[in-house]
Amino acid sequence: MTDPIGFNPPARLLHWSMAALILAMLLIGVAMVTSLADYHALVALHRPLGLLILLLAVLRLANRWRCPPPPLPSDLPAWQRRAAHASHIMLYGLMLAMPLVGWAMLSAARYPVALAGPLVLPPILPQSPMLYAWLRELHTVLAYTLFGIILTHLGAALLHVLIRQDGVFASMAPWRSRRPATTRRADA
Ligand code: HEM
Ligand code: HEM
């Protein structure tokens, strides 16, 4: 059932914890390829956090299916509505694709995908240097695409909270509003 005042608490908790994790992963990834000194420690952190993001993204989609998001304000121009939907689909797609590509590229290099202690994930692709090179490149391109979409998403969130003041931000805010986000109306 849709929460009348916005996204349900699990959706908000997952949104903000995953936002922090994803931003950390982008920074860790860049630090990893630019710092030789801390390379192994950073990769050891990057792998399990990335796979945690995959798990949380699946939980988040399951929660979204069980509890659909509130509708966008009815006075939102059609192109902004389409842009919002398209960017959310791309964000979900990249939250799933980034960890899978990371896992697949290490599999193609026959590099163990160690999580913690003795926990090692099985390879999901056969060994292939060509495939590794292609997926390694894809991982970089998708990471910077994700970063670009996050910046656009941040811009859109600021537009809603500072200019339109239409309750869209309140619907996903980490805190629960004491009164309903009255301006966020159902689709006409
Ligand atoms: C790594 C960073 C982030 C990611 C991956 C992300 C991802 C998403 C996704 C996928 C949705 C759609 C939720 C759904 O329909 O199920 C969403 C909604 C939303 N996000 Fe983010 N987000 C991030 C950061 C932020 C930040 C920094 C803000 C605000 C400052 C923000 C504000 C919002 C708001 C207000 C919504 C609700 C939009 C709506 O109702 O259509 N997000 N976010
Ligand atoms: C949301 C999840 C993830 C994000 C945002 C992310 C982000 C990044 C970024 C930004 C880089 C640096 C790219 C460059 O500048 O070339 C990188 C590199 C890398 N990532 Fe990820 N990554 C994620 C998941 C994973 C996972 C799950 C694995 C492995 C299981 C992984 C393994 C690697 C490896 C091995 C490198 C390259 C190290 C090197 O070339 O020396 N990543 N990642």
Coordinates of N, CA and C and ligand atoms in Angstrom, one line a residue:
M1 N 0.8 -1.2 0.0 CA 0.0 0.0 0.0 C 0.9 1.3 0.0
T2 N 0.5 2.3 -0.7 CA 1.3 3.5 -0.7 C 1.1 4.3 0.5
D3 N 2.2 4.8 1.1 CA 2.1 5.6 2.3 C 1.5 7.0 1.9
P4 N 0.5 7.5 2.6 CA -0.1 8.8 2.2 C 0.9 9.9 2.2
I5 N 1.9 9.9 3.1 CA 2.8 11.0 3.1 C 4.1 10.7 2.4
G6 N 4.2 9.7 1.6 CA 5.4 9.6 0.8 C 5.9 8.1 0.8
F7 N 7.2 8.0 0.5 CA 7.8 6.6 0.5 C 7.7 6.0 1.9
N8 N 7.6 4.7 1.9 CA 7.5 4.0 3.3 C 8.9 4.1 3.9
P9 N 8.9 3.9 5.3 CA 10.2 4.0 6.0 C 11.3 3.0 5.4
P10 N 11.0 1.8 5.1 CA 12.1 1.0 4.5 C 12.7 1.6 3.2
A11 N 11.8 2.2 2.4 CA 12.3 2.8 1.1 C 13.2 4.0 1.5
R12 N 12.8 4.8 2.5 CA 13.6 6.0 2.8 C 15.0 5.5 3.4
L13 N 14.9 4.5 4.3 CA 16.1 4.0 4.9 C 17.1 3.5 3.8
L14 N 16.5 2.7 2.9 CA 17.4 2.1 1.8 C 17.9 3.2 0.9
H15 N 17.0 4.2 0.6 CA 17.5 5.3 -0.3 C 18.7 6.0 0.3
W16 N 18.6 6.4 1.6 CA 19.7 7.3 2.1 C 20.9 6.4 2.4
S17 N 20.7 5.2 2.9 CA 21.9 4.4 3.2 C 22.6 4.0 1.9
M18 N 21.8 3.7 0.9 CA 22.5 3.4 -0.4 C 23.1 4.6 -1.1
A19 N 22.5 5.8 -0.9 CA 23.1 7.0 -1.5 C 24.5 7.2 -0.9
A20 N 24.6 7.0 0.5 CA 25.9 7.1 1.1 C 26.9 6.1 0.6
L21 N 26.4 4.8 0.5 CA 27.3 3.7 0.1 C 27.8 3.9 -1.3
I22 N 26.8 4.4 -2.2 CA 27.2 4.5 -3.6 C 28.2 5.6 -3.8
L23 N 28.0 6.7 -3.1 CA 29.0 7.8 -3.2 C 30.3 7.4 -2.7
A24 N 30.3 6.6 -1.6 CA 31.6 6.1 -1.0 C 32.2 5.2 -2.0
M25 N 31.4 4.3 -2.7 CA 32.0 3.4 -3.7 C 32.6 4.1 -4.9
L26 N 32.0 5.2 -5.3 CA 32.6 6.0 -6.4 C 33.9 6.6 -6.0
L27 N 34.0 7.1 -4.8 CA 35.2 7.7 -4.3 C 36.3 6.6 -4.0
I28 N 35.9 5.5 -3.5 CA 36.8 4.4 -3.2 C 37.4 3.9 -4.6
G29 N 36.5 3.8 -5.6 CA 36.9 3.3 -6.9 C 38.0 4.2 -7.5
V30 N 37.7 5.5 -7.4 CA 38.7 6.5 -8.0 C 40.0 6.5 -7.2
A31 N 39.9 6.4 -5.9 CA 41.1 6.4 -5.0 C 41.9 5.1 -5.3
M32 N 41.2 4.0 -5.6 CA 41.8 2.7 -5.9 C 42.7 2.8 -7.1
V33 N 42.2 3.4 -8.2 CA 43.0 3.4 -9.4 C 44.0 4.6 -9.4
T34 N 43.9 5.4 -8.4 CA 44.9 6.5 -8.4 C 46.0 6.4 -7.3
S35 N 45.7 5.5 -6.3 CA 46.6 5.3 -5.2 C 47.2 3.9 -5.2
L36 N 48.5 3.8 -5.4 CA 49.1 2.5 -5.4 C 49.3 2.0 -4.0
A37 N 49.6 3.0 -3.0 CA 49.9 2.6 -1.7 C 48.8 1.8 -1.0
D38 N 47.5 2.3 -1.1 CA 46.4 1.7 -0.4 C 45.6 0.8 -1.3
Y39 N 46.1 0.4 -2.5 CA 45.3 -0.3 -3.5 C 44.7 -1.6 -2.9
H40 N 45.4 -2.5 -2.2 CA 44.8 -3.7 -1.8 C 43.8 -3.5 -0.7
A41 N 44.0 -2.6 0.2 CA 43.0 -2.3 1.3 C 41.7 -1.8 0.7
L42 N 41.9 -0.9 -0.3 CA 40.7 -0.3 -1.0 C 39.9 -1.3 -1.8
V43 N 40.6 -2.2 -2.5 CA 39.9 -3.2 -3.3 C 39.2 -4.1 -2.3
A44 N 39.8 -4.5 -1.2 CA 39.2 -5.4 -0.2 C 37.9 -4.8 0.4
L45 N 37.8 -3.4 0.4 CA 36.6 -2.7 0.9 C 35.6 -2.6 -0.3
H46 N 36.1 -2.3 -1.5 CA 35.3 -2.1 -2.6 C 34.4 -3.3 -3.0
R47 N 35.0 -4.5 -3.0 CA 34.3 -5.7 -3.4 C 33.1 -6.0 -2.5
P48 N 33.2 -6.1 -1.2 CA 32.0 -6.5 -0.4 C 31.0 -5.3 -0.3
L49 N 31.5 -4.1 -0.3 CA 30.5 -3.0 -0.3 C 29.7 -3.0 -1.6
G50 N 30.4 -3.3 -2.7 CA 29.7 -3.3 -4.0 C 28.6 -4.4 -4.1
L51 N 29.0 -5.6 -3.5 CA 28.0 -6.7 -3.5 C 26.9 -6.4 -2.5
L52 N 27.2 -5.7 -1.4 CA 26.1 -5.3 -0.5 C 25.1 -4.4 -1.2
I53 N 25.6 -3.5 -2.1 CA 24.7 -2.6 -2.9 C 23.8 -3.4 -3.8
L54 N 24.4 -4.5 -4.4 CA 23.6 -5.4 -5.2 C 22.4 -6.0 -4.4
L55 N 22.7 -6.5 -3.2 CA 21.7 -7.1 -2.3 C 20.7 -6.1 -1.9
L56 N 21.1 -4.9 -1.5 CA 20.2 -3.9 -1.1 C 19.3 -3.4 -2.2
A57 N 19.9 -3.3 -3.5 CA 19.1 -2.9 -4.6 C 17.9 -3.9 -4.9
V58 N 18.2 -5.2 -4.7 CA 17.2 -6.2 -4.9 C 16.1 -6.0 -3.8
L59 N 16.5 -5.8 -2.6 CA 15.6 -5.6 -1.5 C 14.7 -4.4 -1.7
R60 N 15.4 -3.4 -2.3 CA 14.7 -2.1 -2.5 C 13.6 -2.3 -3.6
L61 N 14.0 -3.0 -4.7 CA 13.0 -3.2 -5.7 C 11.8 -4.1 -5.2
A62 N 12.1 -5.0 -4.3 CA 11.1 -5.9 -3.8 C 10.1 -5.0 -2.9
N63 N 10.7 -4.1 -2.1 CA 9.9 -3.2 -1.3 C 9.1 -2.3 -2.1
R64 N 9.7 -1.8 -3.3 CA 9.0 -0.9 -4.2 C 7.8 -1.6 -4.8
W65 N 8.0 -2.9 -5.1 CA 6.9 -3.7 -5.8 C 5.8 -3.9 -4.7
R66 N 6.1 -4.1 -3.5 CA 5.2 -4.4 -2.4 C 4.4 -3.1 -2.0
C67 N 5.2 -2.0 -2.1 CA 4.7 -0.7 -1.6 C 5.0 0.4 -2.7
P68 N 4.2 0.5 -3.7 CA 4.5 1.4 -4.8 C 4.8 2.9 -4.4
P69 N 5.6 3.6 -5.1 CA 6.0 5.0 -4.7 C 4.8 5.9 -4.8
P70 N 4.7 7.0 -4.1 CA 3.6 8.0 -4.3 C 3.6 8.6 -5.6
P71 N 2.5 9.0 -6.2 CA 2.5 9.6 -7.5 C 3.2 11.0 -7.5
L72 N 3.7 11.4 -8.6 CA 4.4 12.7 -8.7 C 3.3 13.8 -8.7
P73 N 3.6 15.1 -8.4 CA 2.6 16.1 -8.4 C 1.9 16.2 -9.7
S74 N 0.6 16.4 -9.7 CA -0.1 16.4 -11.0 C 0.2 17.5 -11.9
D75 N 0.7 18.6 -11.3 CA 1.1 19.8 -12.1 C 2.5 19.8 -12.7
L76 N 3.2 18.6 -12.5 CA 4.6 18.5 -13.0 C 4.5 18.4 -14.5
P77 N 5.2 19.2 -15.3 CA 5.2 19.1 -16.7 C 5.5 17.7 -17.2
A78 N 4.9 17.3 -18.3 CA 5.0 15.9 -18.8 C 6.5 15.5 -19.0
W79 N 7.3 16.5 -19.5 CA 8.7 16.1 -19.9 C 9.5 15.8 -18.6
Q80 N 9.1 16.6 -17.5 CA 9.8 16.3 -16.2 C 9.4 15.0 -15.6
R81 N 8.1 14.7 -15.8 CA 7.6 13.4 -15.3 C 8.3 12.2 -16.0
R82 N 8.5 12.4 -17.4 CA 9.2 11.4 -18.1 C 10.6 11.3 -17.8
A83 N 11.3 12.5 -17.5 CA 12.7 12.5 -17.2 C 12.9 11.9 -15.8
A84 N 11.9 12.1 -14.9 CA 12.1 11.5 -13.5 C 12.0 10.0 -13.6
H85 N 11.0 9.5 -14.4 CA 10.9 8.0 -14.5 C 12.1 7.4 -15.2
A86 N 12.5 8.1 -16.3 CA 13.7 7.5 -17.0 C 14.9 7.5 -16.1
S87 N 15.1 8.6 -15.3 CA 16.4 8.7 -14.5 C 16.3 7.6 -13.4
H88 N 15.1 7.4 -12.8 CA 14.9 6.4 -11.8 C 15.2 5.0 -12.3
I89 N 14.7 4.7 -13.6 CA 15.0 3.4 -14.2 C 16.5 3.2 -14.4
M90 N 17.2 4.3 -14.8 CA 18.6 4.2 -15.1 C 19.4 4.0 -13.7
L91 N 18.9 4.7 -12.7 CA 19.6 4.6 -11.4 C 19.4 3.2 -10.9
Y92 N 18.2 2.6 -11.0 CA 18.0 1.2 -10.5 C 18.9 0.3 -11.4
G93 N 18.9 0.5 -12.7 CA 19.7 -0.3 -13.6 C 21.1 -0.3 -13.3
L94 N 21.7 0.9 -13.0 CA 23.1 1.0 -12.7 C 23.4 0.4 -11.3
M95 N 22.5 0.5 -10.3 CA 22.7 0.0 -9.0 C 22.8 -1.6 -9.1
L96 N 22.2 -2.2 -10.1 CA 22.3 -3.6 -10.3 C 23.5 -3.9 -11.2
A97 N 23.7 -3.1 -12.2 CA 24.7 -3.4 -13.2 C 26.1 -3.2 -12.7
M98 N 26.3 -2.1 -12.0 CA 27.7 -1.9 -11.5 C 28.3 -3.1 -10.7
P99 N 27.6 -3.6 -9.7 CA 28.2 -4.7 -8.9 C 28.3 -5.9 -9.8
L100 N 27.3 -6.2 -10.7 CA 27.4 -7.4 -11.5 C 28.6 -7.3 -12.5
V101 N 28.8 -6.1 -13.1 CA 29.9 -6.0 -14.0 C 31.3 -6.1 -13.2
G102 N 31.3 -5.6 -12.0 CA 32.5 -5.8 -11.2 C 32.8 -7.2 -10.9
W103 N 31.7 -8.0 -10.5 CA 31.9 -9.4 -10.2 C 32.3 -10.2 -11.5
A104 N 31.6 -9.8 -12.6 CA 31.9 -10.5 -13.9 C 33.3 -10.3 -14.4
M105 N 33.8 -9.0 -14.2 CA 35.1 -8.7 -14.7 C 36.2 -9.5 -13.9
L106 N 36.0 -9.6 -12.6 CA 37.0 -10.3 -11.8 C 36.9 -11.8 -12.1
S107 N 35.6 -12.3 -12.4 CA 35.5 -13.7 -12.8 C 36.2 -14.0 -14.1
A108 N 36.1 -13.0 -15.1 CA 36.8 -13.2 -16.4 C 38.3 -13.2 -16.2
A109 N 38.8 -12.5 -15.2 CA 40.2 -12.5 -14.9 C 40.7 -13.6 -14.0
R110 N 39.7 -14.5 -13.6 CA 39.9 -15.6 -12.7 C 40.6 -15.1 -11.4
Y111 N 40.1 -13.9 -11.0 CA 40.5 -13.3 -9.7 C 39.5 -13.6 -8.7
P112 N 39.9 -14.1 -7.5 CA 38.9 -14.5 -6.5 C 38.1 -13.3 -6.0
V113 N 36.7 -13.5 -6.0 CA 35.9 -12.4 -5.5 C 35.6 -12.7 -4.0
A114 N 36.7 -12.3 -3.2 CA 36.6 -12.6 -1.7 C 35.8 -11.5 -1.1
L115 N 34.9 -12.0 -0.2 CA 34.1 -11.0 0.6 C 34.7 -10.7 1.9
A116 N 34.5 -11.7 2.8 CA 35.1 -11.5 4.2 C 35.6 -12.9 4.6
G117 N 36.8 -12.9 5.3 CA 37.3 -14.2 5.8 C 37.3 -15.2 4.6
P118 N 36.8 -16.4 4.9 CA 36.9 -17.5 3.9 C 35.7 -17.4 2.8
L119 N 34.9 -16.4 3.0 CA 33.7 -16.3 2.0 C 34.2 -15.7 0.7
V120 N 34.1 -16.6 -0.4 CA 34.6 -16.3 -1.7 C 33.4 -16.6 -2.7
L121 N 33.0 -15.6 -3.5 CA 31.9 -15.9 -4.4 C 32.4 -16.7 -5.7
P122 N 31.6 -17.5 -6.3 CA 32.0 -18.3 -7.4 C 32.1 -17.4 -8.7
P123 N 32.9 -17.7 -9.7 CA 32.9 -16.9 -10.9 C 31.6 -17.0 -11.6
I124 N 31.2 -15.9 -12.3 CA 30.0 -15.9 -13.1 C 30.3 -15.9 -14.6
L125 N 31.5 -15.9 -14.9 CA 31.9 -15.9 -16.4 C 33.1 -16.8 -16.5
P126 N 33.3 -17.4 -17.7 CA 34.5 -18.2 -18.0 C 35.7 -17.2 -18.1
Q127 N 36.9 -17.8 -17.9 CA 38.1 -17.0 -18.0 C 38.3 -16.5 -19.4
S128 N 38.6 -15.2 -19.5 CA 38.8 -14.6 -20.9 C 39.4 -13.2 -20.7
P129 N 40.7 -13.0 -21.1 CA 41.3 -11.7 -21.0 C 40.6 -10.7 -21.8
M130 N 40.1 -11.1 -23.0 CA 39.3 -10.1 -23.9 C 38.1 -9.6 -23.1
L131 N 37.3 -10.5 -22.5 CA 36.1 -10.2 -21.8 C 36.5 -9.3 -20.6
Y132 N 37.6 -9.6 -19.9 CA 38.0 -8.8 -18.8 C 38.3 -7.4 -19.2
A133 N 39.0 -7.2 -20.3 CA 39.4 -5.9 -20.8 C 38.1 -5.1 -21.1
W134 N 37.2 -5.8 -21.8 CA 35.9 -5.1 -22.2 C 35.1 -4.7 -20.9
L135 N 35.0 -5.6 -20.0 CA 34.2 -5.3 -18.8 C 34.8 -4.3 -17.9
R136 N 36.2 -4.3 -17.8 CA 36.9 -3.3 -17.0 C 36.6 -1.9 -17.5
E137 N 36.6 -1.8 -18.9 CA 36.3 -0.5 -19.5 C 34.8 -0.1 -19.2
L138 N 33.9 -1.1 -19.3 CA 32.5 -0.9 -19.1 C 32.2 -0.4 -17.7
H139 N 33.0 -1.0 -16.7 CA 32.9 -0.7 -15.3 C 33.2 0.8 -15.1
T140 N 34.2 1.3 -15.8 CA 34.6 2.7 -15.7 C 33.5 3.6 -16.3
V141 N 33.1 3.2 -17.5 CA 32.1 4.1 -18.2 C 30.8 4.1 -17.4
L142 N 30.3 3.0 -16.9 CA 29.1 3.0 -16.1 C 29.2 3.8 -14.8
A143 N 30.4 3.7 -14.2 CA 30.6 4.4 -13.0 C 30.5 5.9 -13.2
Y144 N 31.1 6.4 -14.3 CA 31.0 7.9 -14.6 C 29.6 8.3 -15.0
T145 N 28.9 7.3 -15.7 CA 27.5 7.6 -16.1 C 26.7 7.7 -14.9
L146 N 26.9 6.8 -13.9 CA 26.1 6.8 -12.6 C 26.4 8.1 -11.9
F147 N 27.6 8.6 -11.9 CA 28.0 9.8 -11.2 C 27.2 11.0 -11.8
G148 N 27.2 11.0 -13.2 CA 26.5 12.1 -13.9 C 25.0 12.1 -13.6
I149 N 24.4 10.9 -13.6 CA 22.9 10.8 -13.3 C 22.6 11.2 -11.9
I150 N 23.5 10.9 -10.9 CA 23.4 11.3 -9.5 C 23.4 12.8 -9.4
L151 N 24.3 13.4 -10.2 CA 24.4 14.9 -10.1 C 23.1 15.5 -10.6
T152 N 22.5 15.0 -11.7 CA 21.3 15.5 -12.3 C 20.2 15.3 -11.3
H153 N 20.2 14.1 -10.6 CA 19.1 13.7 -9.7 C 19.2 14.7 -8.5
L154 N 20.4 15.0 -8.0 CA 20.6 16.0 -6.9 C 20.0 17.4 -7.4
G155 N 20.3 17.8 -8.6 CA 19.8 19.0 -9.1 C 18.3 19.0 -9.1
A156 N 17.7 17.9 -9.6 CA 16.2 17.8 -9.6 C 15.6 17.9 -8.2
A157 N 16.3 17.2 -7.2 CA 15.8 17.2 -5.8 C 15.8 18.7 -5.3
L158 N 16.9 19.4 -5.6 CA 17.0 20.8 -5.1 C 16.0 21.7 -5.8
L159 N 15.7 21.4 -7.1 CA 14.6 22.2 -7.8 C 13.3 22.0 -7.0
H160 N 13.0 20.7 -6.6 CA 11.7 20.4 -6.0 C 11.7 21.1 -4.6
V161 N 12.8 21.0 -3.8 CA 12.7 21.5 -2.5 C 12.8 23.0 -2.4
L162 N 13.7 23.7 -3.3 CA 13.9 25.1 -3.1 C 13.0 25.9 -4.0
I163 N 12.6 25.4 -5.2 CA 11.9 26.3 -6.1 C 10.4 25.9 -6.2
R164 N 10.1 24.6 -6.5 CA 8.7 24.2 -6.7 C 8.1 24.0 -5.3
Q165 N 8.8 23.6 -4.3 CA 8.3 23.4 -2.9 C 7.0 22.5 -3.0
D166 N 7.1 21.4 -3.7 CA 5.9 20.6 -4.0 C 5.8 19.3 -3.2
G167 N 6.6 19.2 -2.1 CA 6.5 18.0 -1.3 C 7.2 16.8 -1.8
V168 N 7.8 16.9 -3.0 CA 8.5 15.7 -3.5 C 9.7 15.3 -2.6
F169 N 10.5 16.4 -2.1 CA 11.6 16.0 -1.3 C 11.1 15.5 0.1
A170 N 10.0 16.0 0.6 CA 9.5 15.5 1.9 C 9.1 14.1 1.8
S171 N 8.7 13.7 0.6 CA 8.2 12.3 0.4 C 9.4 11.3 0.5
M172 N 10.6 11.7 0.4 CA 11.8 10.8 0.5 C 12.7 11.3 1.6
A173 N 12.4 12.4 2.3 CA 13.3 12.9 3.3 C 13.6 11.8 4.3
P174 N 14.8 11.9 4.9 CA 15.2 10.8 5.9 C 14.3 10.9 7.2
W175 N 13.7 12.0 7.4 CA 12.8 12.1 8.5 C 11.3 12.0 8.0
R176 N 10.4 11.7 9.0 CA 9.0 11.6 8.6 C 8.3 13.0 8.9
S177 N 7.6 13.6 7.9 CA 7.0 14.9 8.1 C 5.9 14.7 9.1
R178 N 5.7 15.7 10.0 CA 4.6 15.5 11.0 C 3.2 15.7 10.3
R179 N 3.2 16.5 9.2 CA 1.9 16.5 8.5 C 2.2 16.1 7.1
P180 N 1.1 15.6 6.4 CA 1.3 15.2 5.0 C 1.9 16.2 4.1
A181 N 2.6 15.8 3.1 CA 3.1 16.7 2.1 C 2.0 17.1 1.2
T182 N 1.2 18.2 1.7 CA -0.1 18.5 1.1 C 0.0 18.9 -0.3
T183 N 1.1 19.4 -0.8 CA 1.2 19.9 -2.2 C 1.4 18.7 -3.1
R184 N 1.8 17.6 -2.6 CA 2.1 16.4 -3.5 C 0.8 15.7 -3.8
R185 N 0.3 16.0 -5.0 CA -1.1 15.5 -5.3 C -1.0 14.3 -6.1
A186 N -2.1 13.5 -6.1 CA -2.2 12.3 -6.9 C -2.3 12.7 -8.4
D187 N -1.8 11.8 -9.3 CA -1.9 12.1 -10.7 C -3.4 12.3 -11.1
A188 N -3.6 13.3 -12.0 CA -5.0 13.5 -12.4 C -5.5 12.4 -13.3
Ligands
HEM1 C1 23.9 7.9 -4.8 C2 22.9 8.8 -4.7 C3 21.5 8.6 -5.0 C4 20.8 7.5 -5.7 C5 21.5 6.3 -6.3 C6 19.4 7.8 -5.6 C7 18.4 7.0 -6.2 C8 17.1 7.3 -6.2 C9 16.1 6.5 -6.8 C10 16.3 5.2 -7.6 C11 14.9 7.1 -6.6 C12 13.5 6.6 -7.1 C13 12.8 5.8 -6.0 C14 11.7 5.0 -6.4 O1 10.8 5.5 -7.2 O2 11.6 3.9 -6.0 C15 15.1 8.2 -5.8 C16 14.1 9.1 -5.4 C17 14.4 10.3 -4.8 N1 15.6 10.8 -4.4 FE1 17.4 9.9 -4.7 N2 19.2 9.0 -5.0 C18 20.4 9.5 -4.6 C19 20.7 10.7 -3.9 C20 19.7 11.6 -3.6 C21 20.0 12.9 -3.0 C22 21.4 13.4 -2.6 C23 18.8 13.5 -2.8 C24 18.5 14.9 -2.3 C25 19.3 15.8 -1.9 C26 17.8 12.6 -3.3 C27 16.4 12.9 -3.3 C28 15.4 12.1 -3.8 C29 14.0 12.4 -3.8 C30 13.4 13.7 -3.3 C31 13.4 11.3 -4.4 C32 11.8 11.1 -4.7 C33 11.6 11.5 -6.1 C34 10.2 11.1 -6.5 O3 9.3 11.0 -5.8 O4 10.0 10.9 -7.7 N3 18.4 11.5 -3.8 N4 16.5 8.4 -5.6
HEM2 C1 27.8 0.2 -7.0 C2 28.8 -0.6 -7.1 C3 30.2 -0.1 -7.6 C4 30.6 1.2 -7.9 C5 29.9 2.5 -7.8 C6 32.0 1.0 -8.4 C7 32.8 2.1 -8.8 C8 34.1 1.9 -9.3 C9 34.9 3.0 -9.8 C10 34.5 4.5 -9.8 C11 36.1 2.5 -10.2 C12 37.3 3.2 -10.8 C13 37.1 3.2 -12.3 C14 38.2 3.9 -13.0 O1 38.5 5.1 -12.8 O2 38.8 3.3 -13.9 C15 36.0 1.0 -9.9 C16 37.1 0.1 -10.2 C17 37.0 -1.2 -9.9 N1 36.0 -1.9 -9.3 FE1 34.2 -1.1 -8.9 N2 32.3 -0.3 -8.4 C18 31.3 -1.0 -7.9 C19 31.2 -2.4 -7.6 C20 32.2 -3.3 -7.8 C21 32.2 -4.7 -7.4 C22 31.0 -5.4 -6.8 C23 33.5 -5.2 -7.7 C24 34.0 -6.6 -7.5 C25 33.3 -7.6 -7.0 C26 34.3 -4.1 -8.2 C27 35.6 -4.2 -8.6 C28 36.3 -3.2 -9.1 C29 37.7 -3.4 -9.6 C30 38.5 -4.7 -9.5 C31 38.1 -2.1 -10.1 C32 39.4 -1.8 -10.8 C33 40.7 -1.9 -10.0 C34 41.8 -1.7 -11.0 O3 41.7 -1.5 -12.2 O4 42.9 -1.8 -10.5 N3 33.5 -2.9 -8.2 N4 34.8 0.7 -9.4

